[in-house]
Amino acid sequence: MSDTRHSKVLIIGSGPAGYTAGVYAARAMLEPVLVQGLEPGGQLTTTTEVENWPGDTEVQGPDLMVRMEGHARAMGCDIVGDIITSLDLATRPFVAQSDSGTVYTADAVILATGARAKWLGLPSEEKFKGFGVSACATCDGFFYRGQEIVVIGGGNTAVEEALFLTNFASKVTLIHRRDELRAEKILIDRLMKNPKIEPLWFHQLEEVVGEDTPMGVTGIRVKHVTTGEITEIPAKGVFVAIGHAPANELVKDTLETHHGGYVVTKPGTTETSIPGVFAAGDLTDHKYRQAVTSAGMGCMAALEAERWLSEQDLDSGKDTTEPLGYGAPASAAE
Ligand code: FAD
Ligand code: NAP
């Protein structure tokens, strides 16, 4: 028989949004349960220096997330190492099935599932994933000591990854489809000054080239975006850094989304189209996608969940999946 756990507030996700929601919900005596997911600590665990978290001129991403987890735990948030596999938002209380078999029921849900790296979708990219193709320089950079590496993309992630990879690589080629980077000026400045990095403008990755035995990358073929000319570049590692997409799998069929899958919230709030369901962080933010804005939204979600719960006539704390009878969910955002 599966174990069922009820809470007033279930927080799904353990990035800056989830942990901040955990701190605030715990301090509001809501006894929240937070499910961490496959990536405890979220995206910042895949980077090194974070230089724009207020109060820390420089902090390692994984350290910051360990501190956030400790903070939420110390306030009384129950942090669980599990993954939510499906979410029923049509019943009350809400019901979340999990990878461990535990069924989480909750009067209110805070969605903080963040975002995940995008891929180009090339068959050769798929073939060499884990064998020379990666989307995480901090995870895999160490394997390419003294080797030539390419990074694809022109945003903050691509530039940071290229800079980080110079710690290991003999040369890093940054391949971008335009001749203008969308990364922050301070990062572009560091990139341009780094003698190990060579940008290649107006090119797109066409194919990852490699060997089957042993499986590994030997280079890439890139195409000029206007002339169509193909160039081959030797490389042992290919880091794809072309942006992130919202991790909306649990709610893409039940909540309203926009701008490529970001969950819609009522302007100025974290309220979704279903009362009692709140969304915070990169899952809902197509514009800023920063740790500090995610944390801010986590705070808002917890405060709004508390207010919403106090307005409901709930017999909370019951270990039950029976509907509590406070009406059907709304079908559209306000
Ligand atoms: P995320 O950090 O994406 O966390 C999502 C969480 O949801 C994870 O814990 C995951 O396990 C969990 N989850 C997902 N699905 C499920 C599920 N089904 N069940 C349970 N849990 C689930 N921002 C900055 O401000 N400064 C920086 O220097 C900076 N550097 C960055 C470097 C890199 C390489 C990257 C990729 C991003 C960087 N960012 C930076 C952006 C920042 O990391 C994000 O804006 C922020 O982490 C978003 O927080 P979040 O809480 O919304 O979600
Ligand atoms: P991003 O800002 O969306 O940039 C994605 C880059 O990949 C863009 O340069 C884009 O090119 C390129 N690209 C997209 N699709 C492509 C394709 N199919 N082929 C080739 N190139 C493609 O994503 P990100 O860099 O991952 O950053 C995501 C968010 O996290 C941002 O809000 C960022 O500020 C934040 N972040 C912050 C920090 C920091 O504060 N230090 C560090 C990392 C990330 P175009 O420019 O031509 O569109």
mmCIF file of C-alpha atoms in Angstrom, residues 57-254:
data_model
loop_
_atom_site.group_PDB
_atom_site.id
_atom_site.type_symbol
_atom_site.label_atom_id
_atom_site.label_comp_id
_atom_site.label_asym_id
_atom_site.label_seq_id
_atom_site.Cartn_x
_atom_site.Cartn_y
_atom_site.Cartn_z
ATOM 1 C CA THR A 57 30.240 39.532 -3.703
ATOM 2 C CA GLU A 58 31.047 36.014 -4.798
ATOM 3 C CA VAL A 59 29.557 32.707 -3.713
ATOM 4 C CA GLN A 60 29.769 29.239 -5.252
ATOM 5 C CA GLY A 61 26.351 28.244 -6.642
ATOM 6 C CA PRO A 62 26.274 24.809 -4.935
ATOM 7 C CA ASP A 63 27.296 26.365 -1.574
ATOM 8 C CA LEU A 64 24.554 28.971 -1.828
ATOM 9 C CA MET A 65 21.992 26.261 -2.428
ATOM 10 C CA VAL A 66 23.218 24.155 0.504
ATOM 11 C CA ARG A 67 22.800 27.259 2.687
ATOM 12 C CA MET A 68 19.285 27.872 1.336
ATOM 13 C CA GLU A 69 18.325 24.268 2.041
ATOM 14 C CA GLY A 70 19.701 24.533 5.585
ATOM 15 C CA HIS A 71 17.798 27.777 6.108
ATOM 16 C CA ALA A 72 14.468 26.292 4.995
ATOM 17 C CA ARG A 73 15.059 23.177 7.124
ATOM 18 C CA ALA A 74 15.975 25.265 10.185
ATOM 19 C CA MET A 75 12.707 27.205 9.858
ATOM 20 C CA GLY A 76 10.766 23.927 9.961
ATOM 21 C CA CYS A 77 10.239 23.088 6.301
ATOM 22 C CA ASP A 78 10.088 19.319 5.769
ATOM 23 C CA ILE A 79 12.450 18.658 2.840
ATOM 24 C CA VAL A 80 11.984 15.358 1.062
ATOM 25 C CA GLY A 81 14.245 13.698 -1.520
ATOM 26 C CA ASP A 82 11.617 12.578 -3.999
ATOM 27 C CA ILE A 83 10.323 13.420 -7.490
ATOM 28 C CA ILE A 84 6.712 14.295 -8.289
ATOM 29 C CA THR A 85 5.631 12.237 -11.287
ATOM 30 C CA SER A 86 2.075 13.527 -11.732
ATOM 31 C CA LEU A 87 -0.158 16.146 -10.217
ATOM 32 C CA ASP A 88 -3.952 16.105 -10.006
ATOM 33 C CA LEU A 89 -5.201 19.655 -9.605
ATOM 34 C CA ALA A 90 -8.856 18.774 -10.255
ATOM 35 C CA THR A 91 -9.436 17.195 -6.840
ATOM 36 C CA ARG A 92 -9.319 18.793 -3.394
ATOM 37 C CA PRO A 93 -6.994 18.340 -1.667
ATOM 38 C CA PHE A 94 -4.582 18.351 -4.598
ATOM 39 C CA VAL A 95 -2.872 14.993 -5.164
ATOM 40 C CA ALA A 96 0.724 14.441 -6.237
ATOM 41 C CA GLN A 97 2.059 10.993 -7.121
ATOM 42 C CA SER A 98 5.759 10.450 -6.663
ATOM 43 C CA ASP A 99 8.650 8.349 -7.799
ATOM 44 C CA SER A 100 9.003 6.768 -4.340
ATOM 45 C CA GLY A 101 5.347 5.709 -4.300
ATOM 46 C CA THR A 102 4.392 8.227 -1.613
ATOM 47 C CA VAL A 103 1.201 10.127 -2.437
ATOM 48 C CA TYR A 104 1.402 13.772 -1.348
ATOM 49 C CA THR A 105 -1.912 15.530 -0.761
ATOM 50 C CA ALA A 106 -2.052 19.257 -0.094
ATOM 51 C CA ASP A 107 -4.506 22.093 0.393
ATOM 52 C CA ALA A 108 -2.266 24.453 -1.582
ATOM 53 C CA VAL A 109 0.577 23.803 -4.013
ATOM 54 C CA ILE A 110 3.568 25.982 -4.849
ATOM 55 C CA LEU A 111 5.106 25.018 -8.170
ATOM 56 C CA ALA A 112 8.815 25.856 -8.358
ATOM 57 C CA THR A 113 10.095 23.342 -10.892
ATOM 58 C CA GLY A 114 12.304 25.886 -12.678
ATOM 59 C CA ALA A 115 13.812 25.332 -16.096
ATOM 60 C CA ARG A 116 16.042 22.865 -17.934
ATOM 61 C CA ALA A 117 18.712 23.180 -20.611
ATOM 62 C CA LYS A 118 17.515 23.217 -24.220
ATOM 63 C CA TRP A 119 19.099 21.048 -26.894
ATOM 64 C CA LEU A 120 19.459 21.687 -30.620
ATOM 65 C CA GLY A 121 17.708 18.441 -31.518
ATOM 66 C CA LEU A 122 20.348 17.142 -33.933
ATOM 67 C CA PRO A 123 20.619 13.338 -34.213
ATOM 68 C CA SER A 124 24.418 13.557 -33.776
ATOM 69 C CA GLU A 125 23.945 15.691 -30.630
ATOM 70 C CA GLU A 126 21.687 12.997 -29.194
ATOM 71 C CA LYS A 127 24.084 10.224 -30.216
ATOM 72 C CA PHE A 128 27.082 11.744 -28.394
ATOM 73 C CA LYS A 129 25.252 13.032 -25.280
ATOM 74 C CA GLY A 130 27.356 11.872 -22.355
ATOM 75 C CA PHE A 131 30.180 10.913 -24.742
ATOM 76 C CA GLY A 132 31.526 14.388 -25.509
ATOM 77 C CA VAL A 133 28.289 16.389 -25.773
ATOM 78 C CA SER A 134 27.153 18.108 -22.556
ATOM 79 C CA ALA A 135 25.021 20.994 -21.286
ATOM 80 C CA CYS A 136 26.895 21.413 -18.007
ATOM 81 C CA ALA A 137 30.461 22.702 -17.970
ATOM 82 C CA THR A 138 30.856 22.454 -14.206
ATOM 83 C CA CYS A 139 29.719 18.823 -14.292
ATOM 84 C CA ASP A 140 31.832 17.660 -17.230
ATOM 85 C CA GLY A 141 34.575 20.251 -17.896
ATOM 86 C CA PHE A 142 37.153 18.318 -15.883
ATOM 87 C CA PHE A 143 37.122 15.481 -18.464
ATOM 88 C CA TYR A 144 38.621 17.758 -21.132
ATOM 89 C CA ARG A 145 41.964 18.737 -19.615
ATOM 90 C CA GLY A 146 44.338 19.925 -22.335
ATOM 91 C CA GLN A 147 41.716 19.351 -25.077
ATOM 92 C CA GLU A 148 39.965 21.618 -27.554
ATOM 93 C CA ILE A 149 36.345 22.409 -26.692
ATOM 94 C CA VAL A 150 33.489 24.220 -28.420
ATOM 95 C CA VAL A 151 30.597 26.040 -26.756
ATOM 96 C CA ILE A 152 27.395 26.807 -28.665
ATOM 97 C CA GLY A 153 25.336 29.891 -27.706
ATOM 98 C CA GLY A 154 25.603 33.597 -26.952
ATOM 99 C CA GLY A 155 23.875 34.176 -23.608
ATOM 100 C CA ASN A 156 25.159 34.350 -20.028
ATOM 101 C CA THR A 157 25.343 30.577 -19.739
ATOM 102 C CA ALA A 158 27.426 30.143 -22.919
ATOM 103 C CA VAL A 159 29.858 32.894 -21.948
ATOM 104 C CA GLU A 160 30.200 31.659 -18.353
ATOM 105 C CA GLU A 161 30.706 28.093 -19.561
ATOM 106 C CA ALA A 162 33.359 29.181 -22.082
ATOM 107 C CA LEU A 163 35.215 31.107 -19.356
ATOM 108 C CA PHE A 164 34.980 28.213 -16.904
ATOM 109 C CA LEU A 165 36.181 25.694 -19.490
ATOM 110 C CA THR A 166 39.424 27.626 -20.020
ATOM 111 C CA ASN A 167 40.450 26.168 -16.638
ATOM 112 C CA PHE A 168 40.795 22.800 -18.389
ATOM 113 C CA ALA A 169 40.870 23.252 -22.166
ATOM 114 C CA SER A 170 43.783 24.196 -24.400
ATOM 115 C CA LYS A 171 41.338 26.221 -26.534
ATOM 116 C CA VAL A 172 37.634 27.105 -26.390
ATOM 117 C CA THR A 173 35.745 28.162 -29.528
ATOM 118 C CA LEU A 174 32.485 29.983 -28.829
ATOM 119 C CA ILE A 175 30.109 29.459 -31.726
ATOM 120 C CA HIS A 176 27.270 31.942 -32.027
ATOM 121 C CA ARG A 177 24.665 32.461 -34.731
ATOM 122 C CA ARG A 178 25.033 36.267 -34.628
ATOM 123 C CA ASP A 179 27.977 38.632 -34.004
ATOM 124 C CA GLU A 180 26.425 40.078 -30.843
ATOM 125 C CA LEU A 181 26.251 38.328 -27.484
ATOM 126 C CA ARG A 182 23.229 38.712 -25.228
ATOM 127 C CA ALA A 183 25.350 38.044 -22.130
ATOM 128 C CA GLU A 184 26.037 40.731 -19.501
ATOM 129 C CA LYS A 185 28.699 43.315 -20.432
ATOM 130 C CA ILE A 186 31.039 42.302 -17.596
ATOM 131 C CA LEU A 187 31.056 38.699 -18.866
ATOM 132 C CA ILE A 188 31.577 39.730 -22.504
ATOM 133 C CA ASP A 189 34.522 41.831 -21.404
ATOM 134 C CA ARG A 190 36.122 38.835 -19.640
ATOM 135 C CA LEU A 191 35.452 36.624 -22.653
ATOM 136 C CA MET A 192 37.076 39.002 -25.102
ATOM 137 C CA LYS A 193 40.157 39.368 -22.914
ATOM 138 C CA ASN A 194 40.669 35.628 -22.474
ATOM 139 C CA PRO A 195 43.474 34.425 -24.783
ATOM 140 C CA LYS A 196 42.178 30.829 -24.776
ATOM 141 C CA ILE A 197 38.752 31.776 -26.200
ATOM 142 C CA GLU A 198 38.081 32.366 -29.872
ATOM 143 C CA PRO A 199 34.572 33.440 -30.925
ATOM 144 C CA LEU A 200 33.220 32.219 -34.254
ATOM 145 C CA TRP A 201 30.362 34.495 -35.333
ATOM 146 C CA PHE A 202 27.452 33.767 -37.702
ATOM 147 C CA HIS A 203 27.763 29.978 -37.421
ATOM 148 C CA GLN A 204 25.361 27.211 -36.424
ATOM 149 C CA LEU A 205 26.219 23.691 -35.348
ATOM 150 C CA GLU A 206 25.432 21.352 -38.226
ATOM 151 C CA GLU A 207 26.760 18.035 -36.953
ATOM 152 C CA VAL A 208 28.772 16.535 -34.126
ATOM 153 C CA VAL A 209 31.403 14.222 -35.589
ATOM 154 C CA GLY A 210 32.926 11.312 -33.690
ATOM 155 C CA GLU A 211 33.820 7.656 -33.398
ATOM 156 C CA ASP A 212 31.737 4.701 -32.273
ATOM 157 C CA THR A 213 34.497 2.608 -30.679
ATOM 158 C CA PRO A 214 35.366 3.945 -28.282
ATOM 159 C CA MET A 215 32.414 6.308 -28.397
ATOM 160 C CA GLY A 216 33.670 9.898 -28.440
ATOM 161 C CA VAL A 217 33.645 13.245 -30.222
ATOM 162 C CA THR A 218 36.438 14.263 -32.569
ATOM 163 C CA GLY A 219 35.019 17.518 -33.941
ATOM 164 C CA ILE A 220 32.059 19.440 -35.306
ATOM 165 C CA ARG A 221 30.807 20.727 -38.630
ATOM 166 C CA VAL A 222 29.446 24.273 -38.538
ATOM 167 C CA LYS A 223 27.552 26.187 -41.182
ATOM 168 C CA HIS A 224 27.795 29.917 -41.934
ATOM 169 C CA VAL A 225 24.283 31.326 -41.481
ATOM 170 C CA THR A 226 24.299 33.381 -44.687
ATOM 171 C CA THR A 227 26.813 31.778 -47.077
ATOM 172 C CA GLY A 228 26.026 28.193 -46.028
ATOM 173 C CA GLU A 229 29.745 27.400 -46.078
ATOM 174 C CA ILE A 230 30.673 24.386 -43.932
ATOM 175 C CA THR A 231 33.735 24.455 -41.668
ATOM 176 C CA GLU A 232 35.140 21.567 -39.643
ATOM 177 C CA ILE A 233 36.532 22.278 -36.194
ATOM 178 C CA PRO A 234 38.417 19.682 -34.135
ATOM 179 C CA ALA A 235 37.033 19.269 -30.605
ATOM 180 C CA LYS A 236 36.804 16.621 -27.901
ATOM 181 C CA GLY A 237 33.975 18.340 -26.050
ATOM 182 C CA VAL A 238 30.830 20.126 -27.260
ATOM 183 C CA PHE A 239 28.934 22.214 -24.707
ATOM 184 C CA VAL A 240 25.443 23.249 -25.795
ATOM 185 C CA ALA A 241 24.331 26.433 -23.997
ATOM 186 C CA ILE A 242 21.410 27.737 -26.037
ATOM 187 C CA GLY A 243 19.035 28.597 -23.217
ATOM 188 C CA HIS A 244 16.544 26.965 -20.947
ATOM 189 C CA ALA A 245 12.901 25.889 -21.224
ATOM 190 C CA PRO A 246 10.417 25.821 -18.326
ATOM 191 C CA ALA A 247 10.035 22.445 -16.581
ATOM 192 C CA ASN A 248 6.247 22.414 -16.984
ATOM 193 C CA GLU A 249 5.609 18.690 -17.530
ATOM 194 C CA LEU A 250 3.429 18.353 -14.409
ATOM 195 C CA VAL A 251 1.043 21.147 -15.384
ATOM 196 C CA LYS A 252 1.294 21.804 -19.123
ATOM 197 C CA ASP A 253 -2.134 20.252 -19.727
ATOM 198 C CA THR A 254 -3.876 21.760 -16.692
#
